[in-house]
Short mmCIF file of C-alpha atoms in Angstrom, two decimals:
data_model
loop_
_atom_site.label_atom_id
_atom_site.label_comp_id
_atom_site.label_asym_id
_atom_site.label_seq_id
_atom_site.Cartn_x
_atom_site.Cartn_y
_atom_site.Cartn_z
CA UNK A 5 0.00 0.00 0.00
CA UNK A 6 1.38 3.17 -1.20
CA UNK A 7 0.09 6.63 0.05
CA UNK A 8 -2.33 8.47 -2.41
CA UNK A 9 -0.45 11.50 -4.38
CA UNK A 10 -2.58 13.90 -2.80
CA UNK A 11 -2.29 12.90 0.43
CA UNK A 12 -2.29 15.53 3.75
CA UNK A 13 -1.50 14.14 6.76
CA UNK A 14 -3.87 14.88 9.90
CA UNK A 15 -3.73 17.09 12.47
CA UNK A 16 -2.30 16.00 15.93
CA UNK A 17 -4.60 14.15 18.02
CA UNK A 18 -6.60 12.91 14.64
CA UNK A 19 -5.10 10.28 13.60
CA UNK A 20 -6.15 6.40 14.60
CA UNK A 21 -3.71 3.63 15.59
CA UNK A 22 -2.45 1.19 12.78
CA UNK A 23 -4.97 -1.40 11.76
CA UNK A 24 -2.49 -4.14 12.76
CA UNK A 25 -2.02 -2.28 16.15
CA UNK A 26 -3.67 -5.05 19.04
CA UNK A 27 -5.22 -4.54 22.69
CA UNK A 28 -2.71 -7.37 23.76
CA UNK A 29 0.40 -5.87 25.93
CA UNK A 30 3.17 -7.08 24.65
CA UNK A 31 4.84 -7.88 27.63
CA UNK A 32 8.46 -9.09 26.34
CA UNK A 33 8.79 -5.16 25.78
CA UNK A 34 6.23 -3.87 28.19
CA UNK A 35 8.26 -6.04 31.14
CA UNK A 36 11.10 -4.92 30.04
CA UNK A 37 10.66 -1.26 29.90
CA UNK A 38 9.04 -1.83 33.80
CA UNK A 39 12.36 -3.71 34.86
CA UNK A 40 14.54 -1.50 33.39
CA UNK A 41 12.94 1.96 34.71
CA UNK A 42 12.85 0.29 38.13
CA UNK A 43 16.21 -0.71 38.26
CA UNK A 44 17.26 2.78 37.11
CA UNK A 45 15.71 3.76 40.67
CA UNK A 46 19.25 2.37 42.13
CA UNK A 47 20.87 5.67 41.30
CA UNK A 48 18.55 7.58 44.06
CA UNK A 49 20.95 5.36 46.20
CA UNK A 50 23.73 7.28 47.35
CA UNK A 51 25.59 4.01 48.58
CA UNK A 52 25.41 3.55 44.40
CA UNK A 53 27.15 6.14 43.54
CA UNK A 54 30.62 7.29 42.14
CA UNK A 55 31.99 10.07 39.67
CA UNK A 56 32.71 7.41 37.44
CA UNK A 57 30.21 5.63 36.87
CA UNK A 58 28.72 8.92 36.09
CA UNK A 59 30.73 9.62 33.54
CA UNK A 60 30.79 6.28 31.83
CA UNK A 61 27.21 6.63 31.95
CA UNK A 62 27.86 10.47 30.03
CA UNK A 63 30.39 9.00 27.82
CA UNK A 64 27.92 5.80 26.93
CA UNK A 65 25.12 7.75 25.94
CA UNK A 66 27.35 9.12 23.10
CA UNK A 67 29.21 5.44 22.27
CA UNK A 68 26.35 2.93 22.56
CA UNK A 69 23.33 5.91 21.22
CA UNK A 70 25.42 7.10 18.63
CA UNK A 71 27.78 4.59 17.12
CA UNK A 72 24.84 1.70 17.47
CA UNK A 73 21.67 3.77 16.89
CA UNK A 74 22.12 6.75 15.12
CA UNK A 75 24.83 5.75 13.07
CA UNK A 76 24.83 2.12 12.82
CA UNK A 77 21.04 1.05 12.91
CA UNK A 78 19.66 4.12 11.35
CA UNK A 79 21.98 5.70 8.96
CA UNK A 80 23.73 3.15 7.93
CA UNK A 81 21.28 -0.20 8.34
CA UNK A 82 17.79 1.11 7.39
CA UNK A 83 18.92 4.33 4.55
CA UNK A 84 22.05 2.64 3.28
CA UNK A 85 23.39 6.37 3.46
CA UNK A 86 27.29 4.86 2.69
CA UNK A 87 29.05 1.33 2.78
CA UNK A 88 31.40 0.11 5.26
CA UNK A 89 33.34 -2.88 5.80
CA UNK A 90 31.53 -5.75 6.72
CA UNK A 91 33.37 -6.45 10.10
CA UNK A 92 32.88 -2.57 10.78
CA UNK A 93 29.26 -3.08 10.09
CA UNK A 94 28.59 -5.91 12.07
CA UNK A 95 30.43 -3.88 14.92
CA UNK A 96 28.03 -1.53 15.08
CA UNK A 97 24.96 -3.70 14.93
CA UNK A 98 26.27 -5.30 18.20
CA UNK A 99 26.83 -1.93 19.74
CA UNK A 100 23.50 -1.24 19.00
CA UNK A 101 21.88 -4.12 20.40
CA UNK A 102 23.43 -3.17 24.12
CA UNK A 103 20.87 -0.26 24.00
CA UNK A 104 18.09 -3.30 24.22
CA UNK A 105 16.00 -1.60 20.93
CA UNK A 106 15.07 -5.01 19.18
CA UNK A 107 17.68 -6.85 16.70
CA UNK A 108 18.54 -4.67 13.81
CA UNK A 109 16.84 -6.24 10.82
CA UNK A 110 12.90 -6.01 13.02
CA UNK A 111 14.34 -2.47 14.21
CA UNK A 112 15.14 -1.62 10.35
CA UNK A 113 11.92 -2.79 8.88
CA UNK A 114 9.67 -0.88 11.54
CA UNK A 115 11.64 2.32 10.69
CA UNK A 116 11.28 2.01 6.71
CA UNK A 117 7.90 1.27 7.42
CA UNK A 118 7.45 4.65 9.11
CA UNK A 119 9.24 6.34 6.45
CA UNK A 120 6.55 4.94 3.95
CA UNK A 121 3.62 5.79 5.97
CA UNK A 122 4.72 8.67 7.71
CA UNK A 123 1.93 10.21 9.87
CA UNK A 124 -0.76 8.27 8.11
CA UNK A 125 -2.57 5.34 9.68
CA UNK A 126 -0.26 2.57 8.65
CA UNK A 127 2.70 4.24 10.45
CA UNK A 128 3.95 2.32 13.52
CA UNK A 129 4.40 5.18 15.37
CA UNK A 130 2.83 8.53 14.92
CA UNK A 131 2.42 10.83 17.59
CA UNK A 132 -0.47 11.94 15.68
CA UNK A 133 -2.93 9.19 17.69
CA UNK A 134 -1.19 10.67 20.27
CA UNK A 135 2.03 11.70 22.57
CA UNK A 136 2.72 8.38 24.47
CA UNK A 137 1.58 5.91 21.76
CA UNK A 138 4.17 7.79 19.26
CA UNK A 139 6.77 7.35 22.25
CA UNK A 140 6.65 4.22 23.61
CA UNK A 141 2.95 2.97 23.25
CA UNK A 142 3.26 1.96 20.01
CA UNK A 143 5.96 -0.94 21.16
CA UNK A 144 3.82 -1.84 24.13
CA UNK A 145 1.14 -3.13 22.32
CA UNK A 146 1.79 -5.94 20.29
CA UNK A 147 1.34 -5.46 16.50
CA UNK A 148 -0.47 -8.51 14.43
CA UNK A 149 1.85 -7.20 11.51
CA UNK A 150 5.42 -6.55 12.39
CA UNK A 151 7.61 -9.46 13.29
CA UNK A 152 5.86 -11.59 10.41
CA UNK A 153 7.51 -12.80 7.07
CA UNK A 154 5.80 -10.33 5.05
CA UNK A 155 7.42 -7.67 7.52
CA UNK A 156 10.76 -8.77 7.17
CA UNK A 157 10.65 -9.02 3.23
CA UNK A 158 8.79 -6.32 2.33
CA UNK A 159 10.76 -4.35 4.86
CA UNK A 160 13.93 -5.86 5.76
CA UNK A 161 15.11 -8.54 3.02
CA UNK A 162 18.94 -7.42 2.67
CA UNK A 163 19.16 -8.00 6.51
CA UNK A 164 16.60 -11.34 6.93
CA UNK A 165 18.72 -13.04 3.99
CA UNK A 166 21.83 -12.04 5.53
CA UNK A 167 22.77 -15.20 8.49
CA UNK A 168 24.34 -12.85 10.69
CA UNK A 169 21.39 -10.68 10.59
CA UNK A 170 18.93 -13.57 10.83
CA UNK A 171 20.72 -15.17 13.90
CA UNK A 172 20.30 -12.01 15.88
CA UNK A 173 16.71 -11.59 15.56
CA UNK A 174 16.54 -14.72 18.23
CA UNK A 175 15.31 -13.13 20.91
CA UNK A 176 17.55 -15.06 23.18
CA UNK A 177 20.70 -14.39 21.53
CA UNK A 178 20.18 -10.14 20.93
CA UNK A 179 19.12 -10.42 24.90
CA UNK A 180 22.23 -12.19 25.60
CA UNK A 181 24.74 -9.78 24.11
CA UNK A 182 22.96 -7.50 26.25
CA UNK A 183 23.51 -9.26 29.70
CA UNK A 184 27.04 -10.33 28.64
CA UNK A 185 27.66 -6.22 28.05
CA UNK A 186 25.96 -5.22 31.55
CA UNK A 187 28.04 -8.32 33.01
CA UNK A 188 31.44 -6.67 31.67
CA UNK A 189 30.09 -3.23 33.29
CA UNK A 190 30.02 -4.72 36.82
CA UNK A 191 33.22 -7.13 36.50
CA UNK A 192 35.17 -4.05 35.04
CA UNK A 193 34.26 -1.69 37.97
CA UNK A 194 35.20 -5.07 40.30
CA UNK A 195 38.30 -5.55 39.30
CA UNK A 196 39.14 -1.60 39.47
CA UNK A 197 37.37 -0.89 42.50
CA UNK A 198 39.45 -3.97 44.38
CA UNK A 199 42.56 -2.75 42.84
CA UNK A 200 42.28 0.69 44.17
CA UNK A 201 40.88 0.02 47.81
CA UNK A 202 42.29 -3.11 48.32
CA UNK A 203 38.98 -4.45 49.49
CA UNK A 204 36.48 -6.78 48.30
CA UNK A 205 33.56 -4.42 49.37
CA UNK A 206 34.95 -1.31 47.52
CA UNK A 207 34.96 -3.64 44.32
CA UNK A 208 31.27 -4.89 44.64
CA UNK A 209 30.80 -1.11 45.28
CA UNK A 210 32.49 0.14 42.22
CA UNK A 211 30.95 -2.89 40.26
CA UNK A 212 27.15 -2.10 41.45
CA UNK A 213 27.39 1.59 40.53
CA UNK A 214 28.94 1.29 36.79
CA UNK A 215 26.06 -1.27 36.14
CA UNK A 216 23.61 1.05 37.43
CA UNK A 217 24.89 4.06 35.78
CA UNK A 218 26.89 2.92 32.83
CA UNK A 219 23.90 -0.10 32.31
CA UNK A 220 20.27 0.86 33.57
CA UNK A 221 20.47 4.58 33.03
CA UNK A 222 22.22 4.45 30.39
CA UNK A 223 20.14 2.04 28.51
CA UNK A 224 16.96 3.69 29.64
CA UNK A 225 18.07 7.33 28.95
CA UNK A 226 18.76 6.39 25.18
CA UNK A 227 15.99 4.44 25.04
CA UNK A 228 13.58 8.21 25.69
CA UNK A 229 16.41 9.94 23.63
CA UNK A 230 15.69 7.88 20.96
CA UNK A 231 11.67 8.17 20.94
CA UNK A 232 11.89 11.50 21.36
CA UNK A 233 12.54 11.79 17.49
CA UNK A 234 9.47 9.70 17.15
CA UNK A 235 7.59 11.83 19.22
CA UNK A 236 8.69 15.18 19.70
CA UNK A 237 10.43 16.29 16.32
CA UNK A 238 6.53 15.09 14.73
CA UNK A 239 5.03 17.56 17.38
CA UNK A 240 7.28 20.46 17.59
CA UNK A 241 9.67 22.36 15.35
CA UNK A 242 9.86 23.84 12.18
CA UNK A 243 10.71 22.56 8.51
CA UNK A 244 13.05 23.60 6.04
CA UNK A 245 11.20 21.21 3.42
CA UNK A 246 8.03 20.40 2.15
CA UNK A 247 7.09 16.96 3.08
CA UNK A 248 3.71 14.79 3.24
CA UNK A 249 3.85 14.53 6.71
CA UNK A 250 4.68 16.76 10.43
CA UNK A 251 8.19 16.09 10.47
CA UNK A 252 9.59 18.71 12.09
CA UNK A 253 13.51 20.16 12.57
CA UNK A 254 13.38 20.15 16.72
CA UNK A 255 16.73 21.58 17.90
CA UNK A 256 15.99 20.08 21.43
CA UNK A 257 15.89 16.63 19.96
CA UNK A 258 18.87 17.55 18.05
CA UNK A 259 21.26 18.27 20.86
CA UNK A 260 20.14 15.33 23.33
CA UNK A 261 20.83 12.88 20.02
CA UNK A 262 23.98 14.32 18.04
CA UNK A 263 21.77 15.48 15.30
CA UNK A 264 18.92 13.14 14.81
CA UNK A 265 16.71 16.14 15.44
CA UNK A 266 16.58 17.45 12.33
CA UNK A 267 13.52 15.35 11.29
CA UNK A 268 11.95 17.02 8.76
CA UNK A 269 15.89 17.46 6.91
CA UNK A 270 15.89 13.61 6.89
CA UNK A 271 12.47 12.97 6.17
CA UNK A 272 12.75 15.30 3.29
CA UNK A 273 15.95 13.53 1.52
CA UNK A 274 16.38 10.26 3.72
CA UNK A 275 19.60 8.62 2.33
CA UNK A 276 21.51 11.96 3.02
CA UNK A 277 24.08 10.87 5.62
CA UNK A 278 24.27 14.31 7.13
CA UNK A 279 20.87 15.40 8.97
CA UNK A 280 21.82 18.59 9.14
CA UNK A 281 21.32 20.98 6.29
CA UNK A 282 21.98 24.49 7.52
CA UNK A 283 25.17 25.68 8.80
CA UNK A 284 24.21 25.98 12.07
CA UNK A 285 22.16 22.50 12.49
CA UNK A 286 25.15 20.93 14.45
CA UNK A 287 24.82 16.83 13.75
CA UNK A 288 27.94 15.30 15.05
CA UNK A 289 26.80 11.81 13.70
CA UNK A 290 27.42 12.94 10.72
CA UNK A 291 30.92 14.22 11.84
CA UNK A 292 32.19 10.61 12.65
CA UNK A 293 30.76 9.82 8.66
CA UNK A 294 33.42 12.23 7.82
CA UNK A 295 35.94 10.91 9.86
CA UNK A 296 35.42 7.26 8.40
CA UNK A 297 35.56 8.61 5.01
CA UNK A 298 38.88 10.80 5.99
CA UNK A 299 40.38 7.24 7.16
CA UNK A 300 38.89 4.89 4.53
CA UNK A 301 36.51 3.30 6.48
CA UNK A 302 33.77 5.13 4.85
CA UNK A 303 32.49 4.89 1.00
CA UNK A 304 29.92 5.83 -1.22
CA UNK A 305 28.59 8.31 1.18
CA UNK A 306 25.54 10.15 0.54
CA UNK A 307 26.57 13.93 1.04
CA UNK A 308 23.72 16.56 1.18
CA UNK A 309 24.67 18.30 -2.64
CA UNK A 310 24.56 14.29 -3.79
CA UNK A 311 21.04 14.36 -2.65
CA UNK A 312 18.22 13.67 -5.35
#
């Protein structure tokens, strides 16, 4: 299904929820989301704390969000926006599966499908029903449609016929590299916390406040940072282009997420690598594009005056 050529997009609060869209909670996600915002609670607990786990929490927003979401997933996974080696490529698909946002190929498909029906009622996720369901409701109820064959090859067929691709949509085995990554967290801070007190209790200390910080809050801040584009750069903004939907240019949404802000830019020319159109819509993802072209790690990049 293709949207009509004369299509306009409804006003907020007018559209309805995807026909495939179900009463049933999907609680692998909806549990999930629960354990994940409870056990991000721990950092209330001053016991819990410690400068550095701060700050590997800071410094993971920007290496797991960026490098496995923004740029990985999204730029280069779902729009293709340059080519990579493969071992570079597959690098950042398991960075982005220690943010705990669904294997890539399911997490690909959902997002071209958006692009297709953007803001009309096939769209996974328009905040158009309304606020929460374009946040996070849309991925607590379970969806008769996405996840099925159809999905994945109408959607997703360079990933699904890929067997690296196919083996992490298991739900078991993108859930493990998770745990194994939040397991690392706590052993690292062990080991450094017992080498620099010299006791076992200043390890388990150090070990219990990088997996809260650098693990739980981490995963759960880019978990809103990244549905905030779904949400708030459809709600609030302005646009530089005309498009058949509310994308919008939100510079809020722009700083918290390197440049994945500047909605109605990409929505307007999605293969573009760089999000950013004017000179002073700062998008740092599409700084480290640069950089991997500078070195040779990136080709065939899709540069704004490229754009058709």
């Amino acid at each position: 299904m293709e949207l009509e050529p004369d299509y306009e997009p409804p006003g907020p609060g007018r559209l309805e929820k995807p026909p495939t869209a179900t009463p049933q909670i999907y609680w692998t996600y909806a549990g999930g989301f629960i354990a994940i915002h409870l056990l991000s609670l721990l950092a209330f607990v001053p016991w819990l704390f410690s400068w550095s786990g701060f700050w590997i929490m800071f410094a993971g927003l920007y290496f797991f969000g960026v490098f496995g979401i923004n740029l990985g997933y999204h730029r280069l996974l779902t729009h293709r926006g340059m080519v990579v080696p493969r071992w570079l490529e597959q690098t950042l698909a398991v960075v982005g599966l220690c943010n705990l946002q669904d294997a890539p190929a399911r997490w690909v498909g959902v997002h071209r499908m958006h692009h297709q029906f953007s803001d009309h009622q096939r769209d996974p996720h328009s905040p158009l029903v309304d606020f929460l369901w374009g946040h996070v409701g849309w991925l607590i109820y379970r969806d008769s449609y996405i996840g099925t064959m159809d999905f994945y090859e109408r959607y997703a067929k360079d990933l699904i016929r890929d067997r690296f691709y196919r083996r992490l949509e298991r739900t078991v085995v993108w859930n493990l590299i998770w745990f194994a990554h939040a397991a690392a967290f706590y052993f690292a801070g062990l080991a450094v916390g017992w080498a620099s007190t010299g006791e076992w209790a200043g390890g388990v200390q150090l070990g219990l406040s990088w997996l809260v910080w650098g693990v739980f809050v981490r995963t759960m801040v880019v978990w809103h940072m990244t549905w905030s584009v779904n949400s708030l750069s459809h709600l609030w903004g302005y646009a530089n282009y005309e498009t058949r939907d509310h994308s919008l240019n939100n510079w809020f949404v722009a700083a918290i997420t390197s440049g994945e802000g500047w909605h109605n830019n990409h929505h307007a020319k999605p293969r573009c690598a760089a999000h950013g159109h004017k000179w002073w819509e700062l998008d740092l993802v599409y700084w480290v594009v640069l950089g991997l072209e500078k070195v040779g790690l990136a080709k065939d990049v899709v540069h704004p005056k490229r754009e058709r």
